[in-house]
Short mmCIF file of C-alpha atoms and ligand atoms in Angstrom, two decimals:
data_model
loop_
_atom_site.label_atom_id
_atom_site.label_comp_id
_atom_site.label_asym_id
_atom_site.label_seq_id
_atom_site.Cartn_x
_atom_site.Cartn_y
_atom_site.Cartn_z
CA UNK A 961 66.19 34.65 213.90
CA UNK A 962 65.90 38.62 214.88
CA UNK A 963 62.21 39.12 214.53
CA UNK A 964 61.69 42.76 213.62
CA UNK A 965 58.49 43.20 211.76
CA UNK A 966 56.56 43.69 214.14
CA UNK A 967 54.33 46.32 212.95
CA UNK A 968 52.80 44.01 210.59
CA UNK A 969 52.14 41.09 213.25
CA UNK A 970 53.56 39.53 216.40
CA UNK A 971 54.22 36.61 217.90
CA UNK A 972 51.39 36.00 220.39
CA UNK A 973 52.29 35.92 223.93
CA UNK A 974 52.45 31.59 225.69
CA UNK A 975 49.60 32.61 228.10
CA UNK A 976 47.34 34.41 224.75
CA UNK A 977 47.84 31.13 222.72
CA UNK A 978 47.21 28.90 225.69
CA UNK A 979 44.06 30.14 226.30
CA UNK A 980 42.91 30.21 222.47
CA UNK A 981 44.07 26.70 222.59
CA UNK A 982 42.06 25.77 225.38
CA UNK A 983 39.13 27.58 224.21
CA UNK A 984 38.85 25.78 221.06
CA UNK A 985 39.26 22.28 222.81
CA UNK A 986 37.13 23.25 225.93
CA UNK A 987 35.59 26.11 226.68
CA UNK A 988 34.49 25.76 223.10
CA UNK A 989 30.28 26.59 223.66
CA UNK A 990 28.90 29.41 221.65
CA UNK A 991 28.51 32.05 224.32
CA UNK A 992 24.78 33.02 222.67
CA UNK A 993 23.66 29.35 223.95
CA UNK A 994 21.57 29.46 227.38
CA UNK A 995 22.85 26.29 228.91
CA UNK A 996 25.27 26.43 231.69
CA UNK A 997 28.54 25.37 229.60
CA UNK A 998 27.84 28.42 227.35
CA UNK A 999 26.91 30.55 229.98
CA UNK A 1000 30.12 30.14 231.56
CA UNK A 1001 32.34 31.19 227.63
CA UNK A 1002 29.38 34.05 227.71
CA UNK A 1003 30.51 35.43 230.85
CA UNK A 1004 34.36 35.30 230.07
CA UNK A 1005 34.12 37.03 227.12
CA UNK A 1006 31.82 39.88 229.16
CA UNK A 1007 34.99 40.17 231.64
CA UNK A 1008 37.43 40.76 228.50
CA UNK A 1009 35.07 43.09 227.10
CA UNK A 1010 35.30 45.04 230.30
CA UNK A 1011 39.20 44.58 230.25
CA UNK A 1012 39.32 45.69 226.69
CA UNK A 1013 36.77 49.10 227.83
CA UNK A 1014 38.56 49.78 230.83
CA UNK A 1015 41.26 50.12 228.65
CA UNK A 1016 40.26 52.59 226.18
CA UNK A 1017 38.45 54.55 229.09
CA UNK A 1018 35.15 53.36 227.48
CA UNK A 1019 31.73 51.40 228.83
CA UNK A 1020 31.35 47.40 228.02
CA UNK A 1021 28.64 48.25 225.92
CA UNK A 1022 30.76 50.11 223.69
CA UNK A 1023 32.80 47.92 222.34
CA UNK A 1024 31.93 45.66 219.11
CA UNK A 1025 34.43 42.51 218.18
CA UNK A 1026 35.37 41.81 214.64
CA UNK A 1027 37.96 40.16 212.84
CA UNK A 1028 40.37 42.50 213.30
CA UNK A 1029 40.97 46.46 212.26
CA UNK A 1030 40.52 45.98 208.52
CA UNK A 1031 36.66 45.05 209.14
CA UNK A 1032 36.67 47.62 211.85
CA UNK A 1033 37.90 50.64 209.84
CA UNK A 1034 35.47 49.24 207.43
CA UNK A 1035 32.62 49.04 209.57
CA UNK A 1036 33.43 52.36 211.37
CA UNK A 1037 33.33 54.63 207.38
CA UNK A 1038 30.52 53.08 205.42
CA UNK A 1039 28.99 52.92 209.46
CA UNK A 1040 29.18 56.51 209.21
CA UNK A 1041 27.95 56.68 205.52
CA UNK A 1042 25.15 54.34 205.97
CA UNK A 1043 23.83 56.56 208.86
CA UNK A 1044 23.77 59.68 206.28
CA UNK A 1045 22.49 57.70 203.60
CA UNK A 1046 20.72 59.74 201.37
CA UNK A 1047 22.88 63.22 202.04
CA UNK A 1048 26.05 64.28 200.44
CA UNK A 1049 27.97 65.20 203.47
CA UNK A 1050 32.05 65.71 204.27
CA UNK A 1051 34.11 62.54 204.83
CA UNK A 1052 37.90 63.73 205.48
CA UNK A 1053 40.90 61.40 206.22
CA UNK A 1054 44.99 61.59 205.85
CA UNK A 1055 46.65 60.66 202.76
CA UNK A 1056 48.86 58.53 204.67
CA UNK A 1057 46.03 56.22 206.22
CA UNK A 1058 46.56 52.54 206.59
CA UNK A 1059 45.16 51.05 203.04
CA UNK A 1060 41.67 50.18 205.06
CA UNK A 1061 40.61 53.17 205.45
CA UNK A 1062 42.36 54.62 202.74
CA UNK A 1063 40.37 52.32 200.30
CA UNK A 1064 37.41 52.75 201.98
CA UNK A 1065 37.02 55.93 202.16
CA UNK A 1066 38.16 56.18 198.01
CA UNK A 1067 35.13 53.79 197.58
CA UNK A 1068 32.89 56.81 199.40
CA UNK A 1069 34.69 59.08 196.93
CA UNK A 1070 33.29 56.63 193.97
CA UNK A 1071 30.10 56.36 195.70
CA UNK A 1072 29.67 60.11 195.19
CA UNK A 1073 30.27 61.42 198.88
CA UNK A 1074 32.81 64.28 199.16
CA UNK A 1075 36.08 63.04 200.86
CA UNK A 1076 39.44 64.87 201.60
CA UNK A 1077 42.52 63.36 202.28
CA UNK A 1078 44.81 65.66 204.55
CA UNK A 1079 48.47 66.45 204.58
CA UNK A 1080 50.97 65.50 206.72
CA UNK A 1081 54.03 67.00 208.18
CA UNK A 1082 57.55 66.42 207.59
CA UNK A 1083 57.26 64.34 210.50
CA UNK A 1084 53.90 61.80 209.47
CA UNK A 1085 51.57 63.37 211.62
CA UNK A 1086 48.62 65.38 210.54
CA UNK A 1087 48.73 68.65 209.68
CA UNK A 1088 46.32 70.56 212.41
CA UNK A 1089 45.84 74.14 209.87
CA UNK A 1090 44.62 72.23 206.82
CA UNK A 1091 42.21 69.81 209.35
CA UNK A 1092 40.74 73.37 211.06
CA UNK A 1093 40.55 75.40 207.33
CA UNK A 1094 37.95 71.81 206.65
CA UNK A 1095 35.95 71.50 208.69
CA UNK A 1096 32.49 72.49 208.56
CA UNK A 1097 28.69 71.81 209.75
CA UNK A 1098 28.43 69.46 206.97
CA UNK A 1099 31.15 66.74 207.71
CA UNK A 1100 29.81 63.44 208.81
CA UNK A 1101 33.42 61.73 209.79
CA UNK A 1102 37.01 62.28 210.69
CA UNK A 1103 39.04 59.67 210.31
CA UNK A 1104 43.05 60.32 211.77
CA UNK A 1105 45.04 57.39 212.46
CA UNK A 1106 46.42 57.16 216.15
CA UNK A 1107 50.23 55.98 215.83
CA UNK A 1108 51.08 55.50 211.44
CA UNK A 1109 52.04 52.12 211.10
CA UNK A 1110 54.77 52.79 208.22
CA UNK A 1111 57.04 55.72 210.49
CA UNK A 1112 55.45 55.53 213.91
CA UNK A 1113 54.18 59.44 213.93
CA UNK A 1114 52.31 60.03 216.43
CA UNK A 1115 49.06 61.78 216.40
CA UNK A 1116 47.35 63.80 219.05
CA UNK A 1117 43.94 62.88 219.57
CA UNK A 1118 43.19 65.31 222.07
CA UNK A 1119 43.70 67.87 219.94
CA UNK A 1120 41.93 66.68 216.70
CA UNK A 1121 39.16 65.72 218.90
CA UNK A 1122 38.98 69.25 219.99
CA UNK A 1123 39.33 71.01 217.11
CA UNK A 1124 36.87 68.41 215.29
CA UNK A 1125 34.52 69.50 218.32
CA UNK A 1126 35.11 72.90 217.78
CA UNK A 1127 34.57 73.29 214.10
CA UNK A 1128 32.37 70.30 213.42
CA UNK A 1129 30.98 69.53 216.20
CA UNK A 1130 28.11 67.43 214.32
CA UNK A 1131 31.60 65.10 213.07
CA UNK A 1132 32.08 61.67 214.17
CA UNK A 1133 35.86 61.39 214.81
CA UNK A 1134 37.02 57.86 214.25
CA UNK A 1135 41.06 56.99 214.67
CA UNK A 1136 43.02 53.71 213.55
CA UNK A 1137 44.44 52.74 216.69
CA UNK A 1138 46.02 49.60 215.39
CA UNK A 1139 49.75 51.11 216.00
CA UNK A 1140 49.14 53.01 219.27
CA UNK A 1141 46.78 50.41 221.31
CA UNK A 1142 49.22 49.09 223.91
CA UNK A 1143 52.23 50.88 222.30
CA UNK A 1144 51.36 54.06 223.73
CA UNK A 1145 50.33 54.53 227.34
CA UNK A 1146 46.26 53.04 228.21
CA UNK A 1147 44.61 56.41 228.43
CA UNK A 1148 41.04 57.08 227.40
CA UNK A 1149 40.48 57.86 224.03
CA UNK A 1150 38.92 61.22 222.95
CA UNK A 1151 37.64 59.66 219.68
CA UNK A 1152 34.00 58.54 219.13
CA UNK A 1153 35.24 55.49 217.65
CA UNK A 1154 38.82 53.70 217.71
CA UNK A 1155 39.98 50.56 215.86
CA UNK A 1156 42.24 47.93 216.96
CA UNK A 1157 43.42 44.53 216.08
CA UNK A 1158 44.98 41.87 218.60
CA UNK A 1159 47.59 40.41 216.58
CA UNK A 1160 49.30 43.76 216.96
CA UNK A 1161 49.89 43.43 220.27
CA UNK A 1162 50.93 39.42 220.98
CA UNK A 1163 47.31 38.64 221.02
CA UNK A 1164 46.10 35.88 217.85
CA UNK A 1165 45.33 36.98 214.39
CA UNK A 1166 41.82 37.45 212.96
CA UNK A 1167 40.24 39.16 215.78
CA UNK A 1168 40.06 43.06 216.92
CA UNK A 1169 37.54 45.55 217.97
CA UNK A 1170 35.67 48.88 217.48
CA UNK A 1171 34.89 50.97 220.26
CA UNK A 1172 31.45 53.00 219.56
CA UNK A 1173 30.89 55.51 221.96
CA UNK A 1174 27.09 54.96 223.19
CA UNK A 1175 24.64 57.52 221.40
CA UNK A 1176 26.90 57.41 218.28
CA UNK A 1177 24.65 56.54 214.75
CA UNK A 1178 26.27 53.82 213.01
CA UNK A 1179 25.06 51.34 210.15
CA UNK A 1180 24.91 47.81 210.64
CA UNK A 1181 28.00 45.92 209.81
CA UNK A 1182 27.56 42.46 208.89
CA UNK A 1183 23.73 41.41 209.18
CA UNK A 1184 22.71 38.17 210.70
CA UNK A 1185 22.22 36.52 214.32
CA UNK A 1186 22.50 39.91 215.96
CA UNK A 1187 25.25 39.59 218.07
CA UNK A 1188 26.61 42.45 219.06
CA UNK A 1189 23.73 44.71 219.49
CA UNK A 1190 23.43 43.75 216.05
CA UNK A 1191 25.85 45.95 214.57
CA UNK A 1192 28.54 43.10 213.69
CA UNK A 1193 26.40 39.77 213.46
CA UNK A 1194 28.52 36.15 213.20
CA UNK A 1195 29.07 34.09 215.91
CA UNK A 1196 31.79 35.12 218.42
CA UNK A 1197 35.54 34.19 217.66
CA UNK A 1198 35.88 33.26 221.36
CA UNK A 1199 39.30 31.62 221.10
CA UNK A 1200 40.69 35.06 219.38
CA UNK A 1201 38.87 37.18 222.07
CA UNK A 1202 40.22 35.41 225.25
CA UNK A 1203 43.51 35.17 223.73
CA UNK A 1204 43.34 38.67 223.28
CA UNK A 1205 42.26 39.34 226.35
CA UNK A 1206 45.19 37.62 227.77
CA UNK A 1207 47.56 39.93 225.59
CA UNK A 1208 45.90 42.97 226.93
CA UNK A 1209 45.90 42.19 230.71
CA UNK A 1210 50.12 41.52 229.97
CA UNK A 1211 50.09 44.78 228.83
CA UNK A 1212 48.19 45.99 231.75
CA UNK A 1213 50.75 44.52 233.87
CA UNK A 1214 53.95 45.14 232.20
CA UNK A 1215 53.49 47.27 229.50
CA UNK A 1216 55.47 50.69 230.47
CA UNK A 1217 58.30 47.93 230.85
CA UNK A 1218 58.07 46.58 227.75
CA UNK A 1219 57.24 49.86 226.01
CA UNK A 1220 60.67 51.18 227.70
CA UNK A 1221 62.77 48.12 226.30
CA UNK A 1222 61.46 48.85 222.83
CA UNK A 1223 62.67 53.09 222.97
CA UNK A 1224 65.74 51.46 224.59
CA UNK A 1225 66.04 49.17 221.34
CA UNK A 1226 65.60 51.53 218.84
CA UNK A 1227 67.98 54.20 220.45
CA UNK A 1228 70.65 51.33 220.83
CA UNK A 1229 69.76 50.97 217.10
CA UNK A 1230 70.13 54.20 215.58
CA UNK A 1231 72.95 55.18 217.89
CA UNK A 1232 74.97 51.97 216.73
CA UNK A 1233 73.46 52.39 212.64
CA UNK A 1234 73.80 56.12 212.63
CA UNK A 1235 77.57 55.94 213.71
CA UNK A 1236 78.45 53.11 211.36
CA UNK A 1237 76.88 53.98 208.22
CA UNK A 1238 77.07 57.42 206.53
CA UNK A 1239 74.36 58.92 204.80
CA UNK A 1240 71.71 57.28 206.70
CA UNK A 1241 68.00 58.59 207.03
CA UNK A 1242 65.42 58.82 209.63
CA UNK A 1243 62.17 59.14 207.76
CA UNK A 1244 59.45 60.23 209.58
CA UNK A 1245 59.80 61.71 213.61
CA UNK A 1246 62.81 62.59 215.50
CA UNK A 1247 64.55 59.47 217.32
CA UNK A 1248 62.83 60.59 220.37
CA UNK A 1249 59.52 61.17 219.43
CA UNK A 1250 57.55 58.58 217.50
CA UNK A 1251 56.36 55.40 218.72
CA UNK A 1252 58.78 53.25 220.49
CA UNK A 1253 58.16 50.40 218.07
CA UNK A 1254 58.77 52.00 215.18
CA UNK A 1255 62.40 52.63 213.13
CA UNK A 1256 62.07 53.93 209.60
CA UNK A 1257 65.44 54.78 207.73
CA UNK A 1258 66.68 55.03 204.38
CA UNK A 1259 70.51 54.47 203.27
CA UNK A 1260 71.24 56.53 200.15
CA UNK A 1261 72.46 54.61 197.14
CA UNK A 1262 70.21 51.01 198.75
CA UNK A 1263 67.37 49.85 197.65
CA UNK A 1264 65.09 49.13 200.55
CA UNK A 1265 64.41 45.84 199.13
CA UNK A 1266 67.80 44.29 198.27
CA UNK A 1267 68.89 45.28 201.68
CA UNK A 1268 65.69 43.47 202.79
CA UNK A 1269 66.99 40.55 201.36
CA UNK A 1270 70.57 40.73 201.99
CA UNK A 1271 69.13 40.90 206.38
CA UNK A 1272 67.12 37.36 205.10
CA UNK A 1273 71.58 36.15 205.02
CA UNK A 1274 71.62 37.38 208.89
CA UNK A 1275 68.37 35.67 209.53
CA UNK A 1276 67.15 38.96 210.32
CA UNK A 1277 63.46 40.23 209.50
CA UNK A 1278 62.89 43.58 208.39
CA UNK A 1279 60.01 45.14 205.77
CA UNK A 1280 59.98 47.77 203.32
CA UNK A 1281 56.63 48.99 204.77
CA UNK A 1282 52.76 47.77 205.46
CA UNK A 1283 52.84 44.26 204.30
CA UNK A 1284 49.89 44.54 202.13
CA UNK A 1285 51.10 47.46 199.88
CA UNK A 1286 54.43 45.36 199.31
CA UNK A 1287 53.05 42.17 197.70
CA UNK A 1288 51.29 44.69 195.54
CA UNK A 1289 54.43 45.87 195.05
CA UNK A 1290 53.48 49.99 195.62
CA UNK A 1291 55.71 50.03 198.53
CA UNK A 1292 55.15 52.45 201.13
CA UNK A 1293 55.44 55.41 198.58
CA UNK A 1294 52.06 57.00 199.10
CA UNK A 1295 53.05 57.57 203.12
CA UNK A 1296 56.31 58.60 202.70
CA UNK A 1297 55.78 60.87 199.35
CA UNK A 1298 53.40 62.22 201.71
CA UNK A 1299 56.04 62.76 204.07
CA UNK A 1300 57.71 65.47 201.14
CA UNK A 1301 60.23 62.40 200.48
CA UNK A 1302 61.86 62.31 197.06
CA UNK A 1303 60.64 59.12 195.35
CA UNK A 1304 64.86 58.09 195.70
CA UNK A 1305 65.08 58.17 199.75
CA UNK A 1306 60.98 56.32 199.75
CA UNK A 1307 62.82 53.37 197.20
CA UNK A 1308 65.87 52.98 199.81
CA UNK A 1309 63.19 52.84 202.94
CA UNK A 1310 63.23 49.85 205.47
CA UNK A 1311 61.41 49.95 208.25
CA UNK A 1312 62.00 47.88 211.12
CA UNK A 1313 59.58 47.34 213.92
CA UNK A 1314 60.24 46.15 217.16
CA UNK A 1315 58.23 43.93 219.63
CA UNK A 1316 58.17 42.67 223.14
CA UNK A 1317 60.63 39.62 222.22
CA UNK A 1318 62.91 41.97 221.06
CA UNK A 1319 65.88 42.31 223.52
CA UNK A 1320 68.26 45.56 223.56
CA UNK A 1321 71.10 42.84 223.44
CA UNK A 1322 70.14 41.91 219.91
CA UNK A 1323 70.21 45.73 218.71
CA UNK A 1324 74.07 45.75 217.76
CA UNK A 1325 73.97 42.23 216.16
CA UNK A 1326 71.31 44.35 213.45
CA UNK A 1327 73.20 47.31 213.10
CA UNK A 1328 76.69 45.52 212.57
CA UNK A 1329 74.51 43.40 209.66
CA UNK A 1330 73.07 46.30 208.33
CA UNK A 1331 76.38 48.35 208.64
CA UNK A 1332 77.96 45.19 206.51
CA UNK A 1333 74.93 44.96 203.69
CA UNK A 1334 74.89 48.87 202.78
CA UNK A 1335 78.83 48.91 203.02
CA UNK A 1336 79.22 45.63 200.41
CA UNK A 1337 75.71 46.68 198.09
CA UNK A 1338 76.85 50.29 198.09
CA UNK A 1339 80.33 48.98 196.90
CA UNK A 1340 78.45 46.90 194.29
CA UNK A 1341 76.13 49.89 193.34
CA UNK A 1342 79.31 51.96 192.69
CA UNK A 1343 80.85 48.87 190.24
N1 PLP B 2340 45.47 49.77 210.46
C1 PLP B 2340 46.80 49.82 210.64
C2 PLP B 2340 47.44 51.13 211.03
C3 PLP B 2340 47.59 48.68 210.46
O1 PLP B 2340 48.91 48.74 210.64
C4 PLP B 2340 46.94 47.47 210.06
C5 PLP B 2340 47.73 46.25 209.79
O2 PLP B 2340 48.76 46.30 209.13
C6 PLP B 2340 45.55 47.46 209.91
C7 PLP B 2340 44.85 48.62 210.11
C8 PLP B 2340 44.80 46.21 209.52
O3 PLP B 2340 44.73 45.34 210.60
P1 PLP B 2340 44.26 43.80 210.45
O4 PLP B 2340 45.49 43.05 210.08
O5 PLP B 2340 43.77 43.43 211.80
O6 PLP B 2340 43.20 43.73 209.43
#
């Protein structure tokens, strides 16, 4: 099988699923007991907290586990709301948002808060005028995705954080970073608060994080035990956060390796598609720009879905967009009619998404199957 999906999840790296194994069947005390055997889980999940800061350029203290970015997007908005409970204030985001925030932040809409969704450019990433023309003493939160996980645009946080300071300089400013963490360089993050989720990057499902910048006011989360200076109570998913850990120190060791295999892959890719198969489609940024992990293209005359299936004959995985939005079966229209797409080129959209067990060696096996499938459907459209 060619994996290539993965922007929706990865296969965890050996040493990240050894240690969640051997977490659950040894190092298995709850790291809130006092006794020496928890003591000793406490302590290794304090060193992968300080991995995970060092990281994102961030203090220990700041960061706050969950079960991954879809509670942290959620905890980071009604966070922010909770803290201006009370207030009608500004809540702004992009219209082509990752469904949890997206959601969330139409549930502040329903809740009577003001919120604003923001244009994109051609390319996916935010549009910098209409995010300055905003802004204004009265917004509580930003919200701007990092890397979007449906064309791999690339945002830049330094400059949203700046003109955020600028213009609103009372603003939180929150980004997704579910695409970007360990796909782009580790720098340190100019937002306030950043989202992430481990199995994203080879680490296990069901566990991420949220990185709060001290002196930031944020509602509780999920109320219980505490943990977590209280902000996301629930006993610590220790297997998930040392496997996670594990994924992050690979990265730390061998990520601008792996992250140029992946542009090599998708150059391979589009070189090899784009001179086999006519009318072919990059949606979203230039070959060269976006994230390395991330190919979206559209064939004219295919839908994105059959040719989905006709890849299943290869053995090859590919999506049609976020894997949430297609079992609902929306499709990744709302990002890429965002994009100025005509609802035709969104329907033919696949996007494939490449991960660390990709090889480059693999890249012309895909396009000669792909050059095959839109050369026999496009002969069976035209029947
Ligand atoms: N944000 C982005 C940009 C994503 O791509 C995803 C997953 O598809 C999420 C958030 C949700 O992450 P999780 O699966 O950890 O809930």
């Amino acid at each position: 099988m060619i994996y290539l999906d993965n922007a929706a999840t990865t296969r965890a790296f050996d040493g990240a699923a050894q240690i969640a194994s051997r977490t659950m069947a040894e190092n298995y005390a709850n790291p809130a007991g006092v006794y020496r055997f928890a003591v000793e889980t406490d302590r290794a999940v304090e060193t992968a907290r300080g991995n995970l800061a060092r990281a994102l350029g961030a203090q220990a203290s700041e960061i706050i586990y969950t079960s991954g970015a879809t509670e942290a997007n959620n905890l980071a908005v009604f966070g922010i709301a909770n803290a201006n409970r009370g207030r009608r204030r500004r809540f702004i985001t992009t219209q082509v948002e990752h469904a949890s925030i997206y959601e969330t932040f139409r549930a502040l809409d329903a809740l009577g808060q003001e919120v604003l969704f923001l244009g994109v450019n051609a390319d996916g990433t935010v549009r910098l005028d209409q995010l300055a023309s905003v802004l204004s003493e009265n917004t509580a939160l930003v919200s701007i995705m990092h890397v979007n996980n449906e064309v791999g645009a690339i945002n830049d946080l330094h400059r949203i954080a700046s003109i955020v300071a600028r213009y609103a300089p009372r603003a939180v400013f929150h980004s997704d970073g579910v695409q970007a963490f360990a796909k782009v360089p580790f720098e340190p993050i100019p937002a306030q608060i950043y989202s992430l989720s481990g199995h994203k990057f080879n680490g296990p499902k069901g566990v991420g994080a949220l990185m709060i910048r001290n002196g930031v006011r944020i509602g509780k989360g999920l109320l219980g035990g505490a943990q977590e200076r209280g902000i996301r109570s629930g006993t610590l998913n220790t297997p998930g956060i040392l496997g996670m850990d594990a994924a992050i120190r690979h990265y730390y060791e061998n990520g601008s390796a792996i992250r140029a295999k992946l542009m090599d892959c998708k150059r391979r890719l589009w070189a090899r598609i784009s001179s086999e198969v006519g009318d072919v489609y990059i949606n979203g940024p230039d070959i060269n720009q976006g994230a390395a992990h991330i190919l979206n293209v559209s064939f004219r005359g295919v839908l994105g879905e059959v040719l989905l299936h006709s890849l299943e004959e290869y053995d090859i995985c590919v999506s049609t967009g976020s894997a949430c939005s297609q079992k609902r079966n929306q499709a990744n229209n709302r990002v890429l009619e965002a994009l100025g797409l005509p609802a035709e080129r969104a329907r033919s959209a696949i996007r494939i998404s490449l991960g660390a067990y990709n090889e480059v060696s693999e890249m012309d096996a895909v396009a000669s199957a792909i050059a095959e499938s839109v050369k026999k459907l496009r002969t069976m459209g035209r029947r």
